[in-house]
Amino acid sequence: MRFEYAPAPESRSVVTLRDSYGLFIGGEFAGGSSVFKTISPATEEVLAEVTHGGPEDVDRAVAAARQAYERVWSVMPGRDRGKYLFRIARLIQERSRELAVLETLDNGKPIRESRDVDVPLTAAHFFYHAGWADKLGYAGFGPSPRPLGVVGQVIPWNFPLLMLAWKIAPALACGNTVVLKPAETTPLTALLFGEICQQADLPPGVVNIVTGDGSTGHALVAHPGIDKVAFTGSTEVGREIARMCAVSGKRLTLELGGKAANVVFDDAPLDQAVEGIINGIFFNQGHVCCAGSRLLVQESVADEVLEALKRRMTTLRLGDPLDKNTDVGAINSRAQLDKITDLVAAGDAEGAQRWAAPCPLPERGFWFPPTVFTEVSQAHRIAKEEIFGPVLSVLTFRTPAEAVEKANNTPYGLSAGVWTDKGSLILWMASRLRAGVVWANTFNRFDPASPFGGYKESGFGREGGRHGLEAYLDGPGGGDV
Ligand code: TAP
C-alpha cells in the first residue's frame, strides 16, 4: 500500500544567506580577486557568490596557519586545545538546524539525512577528538607525540561538513593548524564553520578556509609551506596528488573512491537485508565513497531478494530535499548527472537489464531515479567503475568462496557488507574481503571512534579512532610517501 504524505518542508528562514562570501584567513573573512556562484542542485537557483582563492590567497592562508602553529597552537597545552574543540562541538549542536538546512540547500541531499546523520556525526567528531587532545601521550605514540605543522586539506562535495570534521578535528586535536579547501559545488557550510570558529574564539589562523576549484586545491597541495596533505576525493585526482607529494617530504593520506560489494547469503534475514541494500546504495543519492554499489546475492534467493528490493524501491520518495518526507534528493551537479547518465547508457549498451523505480522527476534541477541493473557481468563497466549515483548493479554467486572472489575483483577496497545468520561465516568473510571496513548485517554505519579508510586504489591512511590520530602526529606510520 502506498501512503500519501502532505508536504513537510523544513523552513529556509533558519539560514541567513549572504549575497557573497569571502575567504576565511587568519580569523577574518575577506574577498579575493574573482568569484564563482554556488547553486542549489534541486532548483538551479543561485544561492550566493563565493570567492575563488588563487595562489596568492593560498599563500596568505598558509602563512596565517604557520604563524598560528608556531606562536599559539603547537605550544598550547592539550587540555586547552581540547576546550576549544569542545566549544566548537557544542556550537555545531546549537546551530545544527541552520547547518542542516544550509547543507541541504547547497548539496541537494535530503534534510532527513543532513539533520540526522551529517550534522550529528560532525558534532560527534569534534567531541571525540576534543577528548583526545590532552591524552595523546597515552595513545601509544610515545610519551609526548609532536604535531606535524601546517596541514593542507582538500575535500569533496558529497558530505561537505562531515568531511571537514573528519579532517579538521583530528588535525587540531593533535596540535596542527589547517588550510582547508572545500569542493567547488558545496562551499557554504565550510564558510559557516569559519563563523563558528570565530564564535568559539579560536585563535586566528588555526583554521583557514580557502574556497575555489581544482586549481585552488592544486595550489594548496603544491605549496612548499605545508607539512602534510590530507585528501578525500577521486582516485584520479588522488594519483596526481601522490605524484606531486612524492619526494617532497610532505606526509600524505588519501581517501579515494570505492566499488563496494554488499554480499547477501541465503540464510540472511531478507527483509532486513533489503533495507541494508537500499541504505547502502540510495543513501545520499549514492554519492557515497563506500556505497554498496555491487549487490552480490546468493543465487538461491536472488529472485526473492530482487522482487522485495523493487517493491521497496517503489516506496522511495524523490523530490524536494528540504521536505522531511524525502528519501532521495538531487544529484549534486550537472557534471555528476552527466557522468551517471553516461555509465547507465554503457550498462544498457553492454546488455545489462535496467529497471528504475517509477517516480516523476522534478522539471528543474538535477535528478536521477533509483535504478537497478540485473544480468550484470563482472566485465561490464557498471560493475567495475564507480558510478557515484543511485545505481545498483546486481550479480549472483553460489558459494562463499565465489562471493569473496567476486567481491575482491575490483581495484578498490574501501568497504563491504555481509548479510548472514552465521557468525562464523561473517568472520570467515571479513578475514578474506580486501576492504577497509566490513559491515555485518548492517551498512553505512559510522562512528568517530572507528577508523575508516581504504586498501588498493581506495587510498591509504585511516580517519577516526586512535588510528586516525597517527596521520597527524610525527612518528612512524601516517602514510608517508
Ligand atoms: P574530486 O574531483 O577528486 O575532487 C575532490 C576535491 O579535490 C575537490 O575539492 C576538488 O575541487 C579538488 N581537486 C580537483 N582537482 C584537483 C587537483 N588537481 N589538485 C588538488 N585538488 C583538486 O572528487 P569529487 O568528485 O569531489 O568527489 C567524489 C570522489 O570522492 C569519489 O570518487 C568518492 O569515492 C570520493 N570520496 C571518498 C571518500 C573516502 S573517505 N574514501 C569520501 C568521500 C568521497 P573541485 O570541487 O573544485 O573540483
Short mmCIF file of C-alpha atoms and ligand atoms in Angstrom, two decimals:
data_model
loop_
_atom_site.label_atom_id
_atom_site.label_comp_id
_atom_site.label_asym_id
_atom_site.label_seq_id
_atom_site.Cartn_x
_atom_site.Cartn_y
_atom_site.Cartn_z
CA MET A 1 0.00 0.00 0.00
CA ARG A 2 1.31 3.45 -0.87
CA PHE A 3 0.70 6.21 1.63
CA GLU A 4 0.26 9.78 0.55
CA TYR A 5 2.06 12.34 2.66
CA ALA A 6 1.36 16.04 2.89
CA PRO A 7 4.49 18.13 2.17
CA ALA A 8 6.53 18.85 5.30
CA PRO A 9 9.18 21.34 4.22
CA GLU A 10 11.83 22.46 6.68
CA SER A 11 11.95 26.24 6.91
CA ARG A 12 14.66 28.04 4.98
CA SER A 13 14.35 31.01 7.28
CA VAL A 14 16.74 29.48 9.84
CA VAL A 15 19.57 30.31 7.41
CA THR A 16 20.65 33.81 6.51
CA LEU A 17 22.32 33.54 3.13
CA ARG A 18 24.70 36.35 2.25
CA ASP A 19 24.98 37.57 -1.33
CA SER A 20 28.70 36.93 -1.31
CA TYR A 21 31.23 35.14 0.85
CA GLY A 22 34.94 35.87 1.30
CA LEU A 23 37.78 33.54 2.22
CA PHE A 24 38.33 32.74 5.89
CA ILE A 25 42.00 33.53 6.53
CA GLY A 26 43.66 34.49 9.81
CA GLY A 27 40.30 34.54 11.61
CA GLU A 28 38.74 37.09 9.21
CA PHE A 29 36.57 36.89 6.12
CA ALA A 30 37.98 38.80 3.15
CA GLY A 31 37.26 38.88 -0.58
CA GLY A 32 39.68 37.90 -3.32
CA SER A 33 40.25 38.72 -6.96
CA SER A 34 37.45 36.66 -8.54
CA VAL A 35 34.19 34.95 -7.61
CA PHE A 36 32.06 31.99 -8.67
CA LYS A 37 28.43 31.12 -8.00
CA THR A 38 27.16 28.24 -5.92
CA ILE A 39 23.71 26.93 -6.82
CA SER A 40 21.04 24.70 -5.32
CA PRO A 41 21.18 21.48 -7.37
CA ALA A 42 17.48 20.90 -6.65
CA THR A 43 16.32 24.13 -8.30
CA GLU A 44 19.39 25.57 -10.08
CA GLU A 45 18.76 28.78 -8.11
CA VAL A 46 21.90 30.80 -7.38
CA LEU A 47 22.49 30.72 -3.61
CA ALA A 48 25.50 33.02 -3.30
CA GLU A 49 28.73 34.26 -4.83
CA VAL A 50 31.83 32.72 -3.35
CA THR A 51 35.45 33.86 -3.63
CA HIS A 52 37.77 31.90 -5.85
CA GLY A 53 41.05 31.52 -4.00
CA GLY A 54 44.13 31.98 -6.20
CA PRO A 55 47.76 31.04 -5.43
CA GLU A 56 48.32 34.33 -3.59
CA ASP A 57 45.32 33.62 -1.33
CA VAL A 58 46.62 30.12 -0.62
CA ASP A 59 49.95 31.71 0.22
CA ARG A 60 48.32 34.09 2.72
CA ALA A 61 46.35 31.24 4.28
CA VAL A 62 49.44 29.05 4.69
CA ALA A 63 51.35 31.99 6.24
CA ALA A 64 48.49 32.60 8.70
CA ALA A 65 48.40 28.89 9.59
CA ARG A 66 52.17 28.80 10.07
CA GLN A 67 52.13 31.79 12.39
CA ALA A 68 49.26 30.33 14.42
CA TYR A 69 51.06 26.99 14.58
CA GLU A 70 54.34 28.41 15.84
CA ARG A 71 53.07 31.10 18.18
CA VAL A 72 49.88 29.63 19.61
CA TRP A 73 48.52 26.23 18.75
CA SER A 74 51.53 23.89 18.89
CA VAL A 75 52.66 25.35 22.21
CA MET A 76 49.21 25.38 23.81
CA PRO A 77 48.64 22.56 26.38
CA GLY A 78 46.42 19.78 25.05
CA ARG A 79 43.76 20.41 27.67
CA ASP A 80 43.33 23.97 26.36
CA ARG A 81 43.15 22.83 22.73
CA GLY A 82 40.51 20.37 23.91
CA LYS A 83 38.43 23.19 25.40
CA TYR A 84 38.29 24.95 22.03
CA LEU A 85 37.25 21.72 20.32
CA PHE A 86 34.53 21.08 22.91
CA ARG A 87 33.30 24.63 22.35
CA ILE A 88 33.18 24.11 18.58
CA ALA A 89 31.31 20.81 19.07
CA ARG A 90 28.70 22.49 21.25
CA LEU A 91 28.27 25.37 18.78
CA ILE A 92 27.71 22.84 15.99
CA GLN A 93 24.95 21.31 18.11
CA GLU A 94 23.44 24.71 18.88
CA ARG A 95 23.47 25.72 15.22
CA SER A 96 22.57 22.25 13.93
CA ARG A 97 19.30 23.23 12.25
CA GLU A 98 20.96 26.08 10.40
CA LEU A 99 23.85 23.84 9.32
CA ALA A 100 21.47 21.08 8.16
CA VAL A 101 19.33 23.42 6.06
CA LEU A 102 22.38 25.08 4.51
CA GLU A 103 23.95 21.68 3.70
CA THR A 104 20.74 20.51 2.06
CA LEU A 105 20.37 23.73 0.04
CA ASP A 106 23.93 23.65 -1.28
CA ASN A 107 24.34 19.89 -1.71
CA GLY A 108 20.84 18.62 -2.61
CA LYS A 109 20.79 15.84 0.00
CA PRO A 110 17.53 15.17 1.92
CA ILE A 111 17.12 17.24 5.08
CA ARG A 112 16.41 13.99 6.94
CA GLU A 113 19.99 12.92 6.23
CA SER A 114 21.74 16.24 6.88
CA ARG A 115 19.72 16.68 10.09
CA ASP A 116 20.03 13.10 11.39
CA VAL A 117 23.39 11.97 10.02
CA ASP A 118 25.76 14.64 8.68
CA VAL A 119 25.40 17.27 11.41
CA PRO A 120 25.20 14.96 14.48
CA LEU A 121 28.22 13.00 13.23
CA THR A 122 30.09 16.26 12.63
CA ALA A 123 29.49 17.30 16.25
CA ALA A 124 30.41 13.78 17.42
CA HIS A 125 33.77 14.00 15.62
CA PHE A 126 34.63 17.24 17.40
CA PHE A 127 33.53 15.86 20.79
CA TYR A 128 35.53 12.68 20.26
CA HIS A 129 38.72 14.46 19.24
CA ALA A 130 38.31 17.11 21.94
CA GLY A 131 38.61 14.21 24.38
CA TRP A 132 41.88 13.05 22.81
CA ALA A 133 43.63 16.46 22.85
CA ASP A 134 45.08 16.06 26.38
CA LYS A 135 45.56 12.28 26.22
CA LEU A 136 47.82 11.91 23.18
CA GLY A 137 50.67 10.78 25.40
CA TYR A 138 48.60 7.71 26.35
CA ALA A 139 47.55 6.81 22.80
CA GLY A 140 50.53 4.56 22.14
CA PHE A 141 52.58 7.01 20.08
CA GLY A 142 55.23 7.63 22.74
CA PRO A 143 55.08 9.87 25.83
CA SER A 144 54.90 13.23 24.03
CA PRO A 145 53.98 12.87 20.36
CA ARG A 146 54.53 16.00 18.27
CA PRO A 147 52.20 17.58 15.70
CA LEU A 148 53.30 17.80 12.06
CA GLY A 149 52.79 21.52 11.44
CA VAL A 150 50.56 23.10 8.79
CA VAL A 151 48.17 20.70 7.06
CA GLY A 152 46.62 21.28 3.62
CA GLN A 153 43.25 19.54 3.37
CA VAL A 154 41.12 19.08 0.24
CA ILE A 155 37.61 17.60 0.49
CA PRO A 156 34.78 16.51 -1.87
CA TRP A 157 31.14 17.58 -2.21
CA ASN A 158 29.26 14.50 -1.04
CA PHE A 159 29.49 15.11 2.74
CA PRO A 160 30.84 18.68 2.85
CA LEU A 161 30.54 19.35 6.57
CA LEU A 162 31.24 15.81 7.73
CA MET A 163 34.39 15.52 5.59
CA LEU A 164 35.50 18.86 7.06
CA ALA A 165 35.07 17.40 10.55
CA TRP A 166 36.95 14.21 9.64
CA LYS A 167 39.84 16.41 8.52
CA ILE A 168 39.89 19.36 10.92
CA ALA A 169 39.00 17.71 14.26
CA PRO A 170 41.94 15.23 14.46
CA ALA A 171 44.39 17.74 12.97
CA LEU A 172 43.57 20.35 15.62
CA ALA A 173 43.41 17.85 18.48
CA CYS A 174 46.98 16.82 17.64
CA GLY A 175 48.23 20.43 17.60
CA ASN A 176 48.37 21.12 13.85
CA THR A 177 46.87 24.12 12.08
CA VAL A 178 44.99 23.77 8.79
CA VAL A 179 44.16 25.29 5.44
CA LEU A 180 41.10 23.55 4.02
CA LYS A 181 39.68 23.74 0.51
CA PRO A 182 36.05 22.64 0.23
CA ALA A 183 34.59 21.39 -3.07
CA GLU A 184 33.60 24.00 -5.62
CA THR A 185 29.91 23.00 -5.61
CA THR A 186 29.48 22.89 -1.81
CA PRO A 187 31.43 25.67 -0.08
CA LEU A 188 28.73 27.17 2.14
CA THR A 189 28.78 25.02 5.29
CA ALA A 190 32.59 25.24 5.43
CA LEU A 191 32.23 29.04 5.43
CA LEU A 192 29.61 28.84 8.17
CA PHE A 193 32.09 26.69 10.06
CA GLY A 194 34.52 29.64 9.75
CA GLU A 195 31.91 31.75 11.58
CA ILE A 196 31.66 29.05 14.25
CA CYS A 197 35.45 29.24 14.72
CA GLN A 198 35.09 32.99 15.26
CA GLN A 199 32.23 32.41 17.70
CA ALA A 200 34.37 29.89 19.60
CA ASP A 201 37.20 32.46 19.81
CA LEU A 202 39.54 30.00 18.13
CA PRO A 203 42.90 31.78 17.80
CA PRO A 204 43.17 33.40 14.32
CA GLY A 205 44.92 31.26 11.71
CA VAL A 206 44.36 27.88 13.39
CA VAL A 207 41.65 27.13 10.78
CA ASN A 208 41.69 28.75 7.34
CA ILE A 209 39.12 28.05 4.62
CA VAL A 210 40.05 28.82 1.02
CA THR A 211 37.20 28.24 -1.45
CA GLY A 212 37.79 27.62 -5.14
CA ASP A 213 38.06 24.89 -7.75
CA GLY A 214 40.61 22.22 -8.61
CA SER A 215 43.25 24.85 -9.34
CA THR A 216 42.94 26.16 -5.77
CA GLY A 217 43.34 22.61 -4.45
CA HIS A 218 46.37 22.19 -6.70
CA ALA A 219 47.96 25.40 -5.38
CA LEU A 220 47.41 24.22 -1.81
CA VAL A 221 48.85 20.75 -2.37
CA ALA A 222 51.85 22.22 -4.23
CA HIS A 223 52.57 24.89 -1.60
CA PRO A 224 56.04 24.42 -0.11
CA GLY A 225 54.87 25.76 3.29
CA ILE A 226 52.69 22.79 4.21
CA ASP A 227 53.90 19.72 6.07
CA LYS A 228 51.07 17.32 5.30
CA VAL A 229 48.37 16.84 2.69
CA ALA A 230 45.09 15.11 3.56
CA PHE A 231 42.90 14.50 0.53
CA THR A 232 39.47 12.94 0.08
CA GLY A 233 38.17 12.66 -3.47
CA SER A 234 38.51 10.70 -6.66
CA THR A 235 41.24 8.16 -7.33
CA GLU A 236 42.25 10.10 -10.45
CA VAL A 237 42.99 13.35 -8.55
CA GLY A 238 44.46 11.31 -5.67
CA ARG A 239 47.01 9.83 -8.07
CA GLU A 240 48.02 13.28 -9.26
CA ILE A 241 48.39 14.47 -5.67
CA ALA A 242 50.52 11.41 -4.77
CA ARG A 243 52.82 12.27 -7.66
CA MET A 244 53.03 15.90 -6.51
CA CYS A 245 53.86 14.95 -2.93
CA ALA A 246 56.41 12.28 -3.80
CA VAL A 247 59.91 13.17 -2.61
CA SER A 248 58.63 16.48 -1.22
CA GLY A 249 58.92 15.46 2.42
CA LYS A 250 55.18 16.13 2.85
CA ARG A 251 53.18 13.49 4.67
CA LEU A 252 50.13 12.28 2.77
CA THR A 253 46.86 10.47 3.41
CA LEU A 254 44.43 9.67 0.60
CA GLU A 255 40.77 8.67 0.99
CA LEU A 256 39.61 7.81 -2.52
CA GLY A 257 36.85 6.03 -4.43
CA GLY A 258 35.17 2.68 -3.95
CA LYS A 259 33.03 -0.03 -5.56
CA ALA A 260 31.83 -1.95 -2.53
CA ALA A 261 30.23 -5.37 -2.59
CA ASN A 262 27.17 -5.91 -0.42
CA VAL A 263 27.00 -9.71 -0.07
CA VAL A 264 23.66 -11.36 0.82
CA PHE A 265 23.64 -15.07 1.77
CA ASP A 266 20.51 -17.20 1.57
CA ASP A 267 20.22 -17.52 5.37
CA ALA A 268 20.18 -13.75 5.92
CA PRO A 269 17.08 -12.06 7.34
CA LEU A 270 15.98 -10.92 3.90
CA ASP A 271 13.70 -8.01 4.84
CA GLN A 272 16.49 -6.55 6.94
CA ALA A 273 18.97 -7.19 4.11
CA VAL A 274 16.73 -5.34 1.64
CA GLU A 275 16.72 -2.30 3.97
CA GLY A 276 20.50 -2.58 4.10
CA ILE A 277 20.75 -2.73 0.30
CA ILE A 278 18.50 0.35 0.00
CA ASN A 279 20.52 2.24 2.59
CA GLY A 280 23.76 1.02 1.01
CA ILE A 281 23.09 2.44 -2.44
CA PHE A 282 20.37 5.11 -2.21
CA PHE A 283 21.56 6.94 0.94
CA ASN A 284 22.79 10.39 -0.19
CA GLN A 285 21.73 9.55 -3.81
CA GLY A 286 24.56 7.00 -3.91
CA HIS A 287 27.11 9.84 -3.64
CA VAL A 288 28.97 7.77 -1.07
CA CYS A 289 32.54 6.50 -1.43
CA CYS A 290 31.67 3.33 0.47
CA ALA A 291 28.25 2.83 -1.20
CA GLY A 292 27.20 -0.80 -1.62
CA SER A 293 27.06 -0.34 -5.39
CA ARG A 294 27.56 -4.04 -6.26
CA LEU A 295 24.94 -6.34 -4.77
CA LEU A 296 26.20 -9.93 -4.64
CA VAL A 297 23.24 -12.14 -3.84
CA GLN A 298 23.26 -15.90 -3.41
CA GLU A 299 21.60 -17.49 -6.44
CA SER A 300 19.03 -19.46 -4.44
CA VAL A 301 17.41 -16.27 -3.07
CA ALA A 302 18.20 -13.87 -5.92
CA ASP A 303 14.64 -13.73 -7.32
CA GLU A 304 13.10 -13.27 -3.90
CA VAL A 305 15.55 -10.50 -2.93
CA LEU A 306 15.12 -8.69 -6.24
CA GLU A 307 11.36 -8.75 -6.01
CA ALA A 308 11.42 -7.36 -2.46
CA LEU A 309 14.03 -4.79 -3.45
CA LYS A 310 11.98 -3.46 -6.36
CA ARG A 311 8.87 -3.37 -4.18
CA ARG A 312 10.76 -1.31 -1.60
CA MET A 313 12.25 0.97 -4.26
CA THR A 314 8.77 1.96 -5.45
CA THR A 315 8.12 3.44 -1.99
CA LEU A 316 11.16 5.75 -2.05
CA ARG A 317 10.18 9.39 -2.28
CA LEU A 318 12.29 11.51 -4.60
CA GLY A 319 11.91 15.28 -4.64
CA ASP A 320 12.36 18.49 -2.68
CA PRO A 321 15.38 17.84 -0.43
CA LEU A 322 14.02 20.25 2.17
CA ASP A 323 10.87 18.14 2.59
CA LYS A 324 11.22 15.93 5.68
CA ASN A 325 9.47 13.06 3.83
CA THR A 326 12.06 12.94 1.04
CA ASP A 327 14.26 9.84 0.78
CA VAL A 328 16.16 10.65 -2.42
CA GLY A 329 17.33 14.19 -3.12
CA ALA A 330 19.01 15.91 -6.06
CA ILE A 331 22.18 14.88 -7.86
CA ASN A 332 24.86 17.35 -6.76
CA SER A 333 25.76 18.86 -10.15
CA ARG A 334 25.07 18.68 -13.86
CA ALA A 335 28.56 17.21 -14.37
CA GLN A 336 27.79 14.37 -11.94
CA LEU A 337 24.39 13.77 -13.56
CA ASP A 338 26.12 13.51 -16.97
CA LYS A 339 28.60 11.00 -15.55
CA ILE A 340 25.81 8.84 -14.11
CA THR A 341 23.82 9.05 -17.35
CA ASP A 342 26.87 8.00 -19.42
CA LEU A 343 27.62 4.99 -17.23
CA VAL A 344 23.97 3.90 -17.24
CA ALA A 345 23.98 4.13 -21.06
CA ALA A 346 27.10 1.94 -21.06
CA GLY A 347 25.20 -0.61 -18.92
CA ASP A 348 22.37 -0.66 -21.50
CA ALA A 349 24.80 -0.95 -24.39
CA GLU A 350 26.68 -3.84 -22.77
CA GLY A 351 23.47 -5.82 -22.35
CA ALA A 352 22.53 -5.47 -18.67
CA GLN A 353 18.83 -5.13 -17.81
CA ARG A 354 17.82 -1.79 -16.33
CA TRP A 355 14.86 -1.19 -14.02
CA ALA A 356 14.09 2.17 -12.40
CA ALA A 357 11.59 2.94 -9.70
CA PRO A 358 8.62 4.69 -11.32
CA CYS A 359 8.78 8.23 -9.97
CA PRO A 360 8.24 11.58 -11.63
CA LEU A 361 11.37 13.75 -11.74
CA PRO A 362 11.11 17.48 -10.99
CA GLU A 363 11.47 19.67 -14.07
CA ARG A 364 14.22 21.89 -12.76
CA GLY A 365 17.42 20.75 -11.10
CA PHE A 366 19.45 17.57 -11.45
CA TRP A 367 17.70 14.26 -10.78
CA PHE A 368 18.17 10.56 -11.38
CA PRO A 369 15.70 7.84 -10.35
CA PRO A 370 16.76 4.93 -8.11
CA THR A 371 17.93 2.32 -10.61
CA VAL A 372 18.91 -1.34 -10.52
CA PHE A 373 20.73 -3.36 -13.19
CA THR A 374 20.42 -7.15 -13.39
CA GLU A 375 22.17 -9.59 -15.74
CA VAL A 376 25.38 -7.78 -15.00
CA SER A 377 28.71 -9.48 -15.70
CA GLN A 378 31.93 -8.66 -13.91
CA ALA A 379 33.32 -7.28 -17.18
CA HIS A 380 30.62 -4.61 -17.51
CA ARG A 381 31.66 -1.03 -16.84
CA ILE A 382 28.77 -0.64 -14.36
CA ALA A 383 30.29 -3.48 -12.32
CA LYS A 384 33.81 -2.05 -12.39
CA GLU A 385 33.60 1.74 -12.34
CA GLU A 386 32.43 3.96 -9.52
CA ILE A 387 29.10 5.49 -10.65
CA PHE A 388 28.65 7.67 -7.55
CA GLY A 389 24.90 7.80 -8.09
CA PRO A 390 21.69 5.90 -7.19
CA VAL A 391 22.50 2.94 -9.45
CA LEU A 392 22.90 -0.63 -8.20
CA SER A 393 24.50 -3.50 -10.18
CA VAL A 394 23.33 -6.98 -9.18
CA LEU A 395 25.49 -10.10 -9.56
CA THR A 396 24.90 -13.58 -8.17
CA PHE A 397 27.10 -16.25 -6.57
CA ARG A 398 26.72 -19.84 -5.37
CA THR A 399 29.42 -20.40 -2.72
CA PRO A 400 31.15 -18.21 -0.12
CA ALA A 401 34.43 -18.64 -1.99
CA GLU A 402 32.84 -17.33 -5.20
CA ALA A 403 31.38 -14.38 -3.26
CA VAL A 404 34.84 -13.47 -1.93
CA GLU A 405 36.42 -13.77 -5.35
CA LYS A 406 33.80 -11.53 -6.97
CA ALA A 407 33.77 -9.03 -4.10
CA ASN A 408 37.56 -8.65 -4.30
CA ASN A 409 37.57 -8.40 -8.09
CA THR A 410 37.94 -4.61 -8.08
CA PRO A 411 40.85 -2.20 -7.97
CA TYR A 412 39.16 -0.54 -4.99
CA GLY A 413 39.00 -1.70 -1.37
CA LEU A 414 37.09 0.71 0.84
CA SER A 415 34.13 -1.20 2.28
CA ALA A 416 31.95 -4.30 2.07
CA GLY A 417 28.78 -5.68 3.63
CA VAL A 418 27.92 -9.25 4.65
CA TRP A 419 24.39 -10.45 5.41
CA THR A 420 24.04 -13.86 7.02
CA ASP A 421 22.69 -15.52 10.12
CA LYS A 422 26.02 -17.28 10.82
CA GLY A 423 28.64 -15.53 12.93
CA SER A 424 31.32 -17.93 11.69
CA LEU A 425 30.57 -17.01 8.06
CA ILE A 426 30.79 -13.30 8.91
CA LEU A 427 34.25 -13.82 10.42
CA TRP A 428 35.33 -16.07 7.53
CA MET A 429 34.24 -13.43 5.00
CA ALA A 430 35.67 -10.47 6.94
CA SER A 431 39.10 -12.05 7.06
CA ARG A 432 39.11 -12.54 3.27
CA LEU A 433 37.49 -9.36 1.98
CA ARG A 434 40.08 -6.78 0.94
CA ALA A 435 38.20 -3.77 2.29
CA GLY A 436 38.99 -1.22 4.98
CA VAL A 437 35.56 -1.61 6.59
CA VAL A 438 33.35 -4.72 6.61
CA TRP A 439 29.83 -4.25 7.93
CA ALA A 440 27.93 -7.30 9.15
CA ASN A 441 24.12 -7.28 8.91
CA THR A 442 24.20 -3.51 8.58
CA PHE A 443 25.63 -0.93 6.18
CA ASN A 444 26.90 2.66 6.16
CA ARG A 445 27.46 2.80 9.93
CA PHE A 446 29.91 5.43 11.11
CA ASP A 447 31.37 6.30 14.46
CA PRO A 448 34.20 8.70 15.25
CA ALA A 449 35.89 6.02 17.37
CA SER A 450 36.06 3.60 14.44
CA PRO A 451 38.85 4.03 11.87
CA PHE A 452 37.78 4.37 8.23
CA GLY A 453 39.97 4.08 5.13
CA GLY A 454 40.91 2.00 2.15
CA TYR A 455 43.08 -0.62 0.50
CA LYS A 456 44.46 -0.53 -3.02
CA GLU A 457 43.08 2.30 -5.20
CA SER A 458 40.81 3.45 -2.38
CA GLY A 459 43.83 5.11 -0.79
CA PHE A 460 45.83 4.83 2.41
CA GLY A 461 45.72 6.19 5.94
CA ARG A 462 42.80 5.99 8.36
CA GLU A 463 40.38 8.63 9.64
CA GLY A 464 38.72 8.25 13.03
CA GLY A 465 39.70 6.34 16.13
CA ARG A 466 43.20 6.09 17.55
CA HIS A 467 44.48 5.13 14.07
CA GLY A 468 43.26 8.45 12.69
CA LEU A 469 45.40 10.41 15.16
CA GLU A 470 48.52 8.73 13.82
CA ALA A 471 48.10 10.54 10.50
CA TYR A 472 48.51 13.90 12.28
CA LEU A 473 51.40 13.09 14.59
CA ASP A 474 55.11 12.95 13.90
CA GLY A 475 56.45 9.44 14.11
CA PRO A 476 56.06 6.12 12.37
CA GLY A 477 53.10 5.49 10.07
CA GLY A 478 50.71 8.17 8.91
CA GLY A 479 51.01 7.29 5.23
CA ASP A 480 54.37 8.84 4.39
CA VAL A 481 55.33 8.85 0.74
P1 TAP B 1 37.45 15.12 -6.94
O1 TAP B 1 37.06 15.60 -8.28
O2 TAP B 1 38.68 14.31 -6.82
O3 TAP B 1 37.53 16.40 -6.02
C1 TAP B 1 37.84 16.35 -4.64
C2 TAP B 1 38.42 17.68 -4.24
O4 TAP B 1 39.68 17.88 -4.88
C3 TAP B 1 37.56 18.88 -4.61
O5 TAP B 1 37.69 19.85 -3.61
C4 TAP B 1 38.20 19.32 -5.90
O6 TAP B 1 37.92 20.65 -6.24
C5 TAP B 1 39.67 19.11 -5.59
N1 TAP B 1 40.53 18.97 -6.77
C6 TAP B 1 40.19 18.71 -8.05
N2 TAP B 1 41.30 18.66 -8.82
C7 TAP B 1 42.37 18.87 -8.00
C8 TAP B 1 43.77 18.92 -8.19
N3 TAP B 1 44.32 18.74 -9.40
N4 TAP B 1 44.58 19.14 -7.12
C9 TAP B 1 44.04 19.31 -5.88
N5 TAP B 1 42.72 19.30 -5.65
C10 TAP B 1 41.88 19.07 -6.68
O7 TAP B 1 36.31 14.25 -6.27
P2 TAP B 1 34.79 14.63 -6.13
O8 TAP B 1 34.15 14.39 -7.45
O9 TAP B 1 34.62 15.96 -5.49
O10 TAP B 1 34.31 13.56 -5.05
C11 TAP B 1 33.93 12.31 -5.39
C12 TAP B 1 35.02 11.30 -5.11
O11 TAP B 1 35.41 11.37 -3.74
C13 TAP B 1 34.54 9.89 -5.31
O12 TAP B 1 35.49 9.15 -6.02
C14 TAP B 1 34.39 9.35 -3.89
O13 TAP B 1 34.50 7.98 -3.79
C15 TAP B 1 35.48 10.06 -3.18
N6 TAP B 1 35.23 10.10 -1.74
C16 TAP B 1 35.98 9.30 -0.94
C17 TAP B 1 35.75 9.29 0.43
C18 TAP B 1 36.58 8.41 1.28
S1 TAP B 1 36.53 8.64 2.86
N7 TAP B 1 37.35 7.49 0.79
C19 TAP B 1 34.76 10.08 0.99
C20 TAP B 1 34.01 10.88 0.14
C21 TAP B 1 34.26 10.89 -1.23
P3 TAP B 1 36.60 20.95 -7.14
O14 TAP B 1 35.42 20.66 -6.30
O15 TAP B 1 36.70 22.37 -7.45
O16 TAP B 1 36.70 20.09 -8.36
#
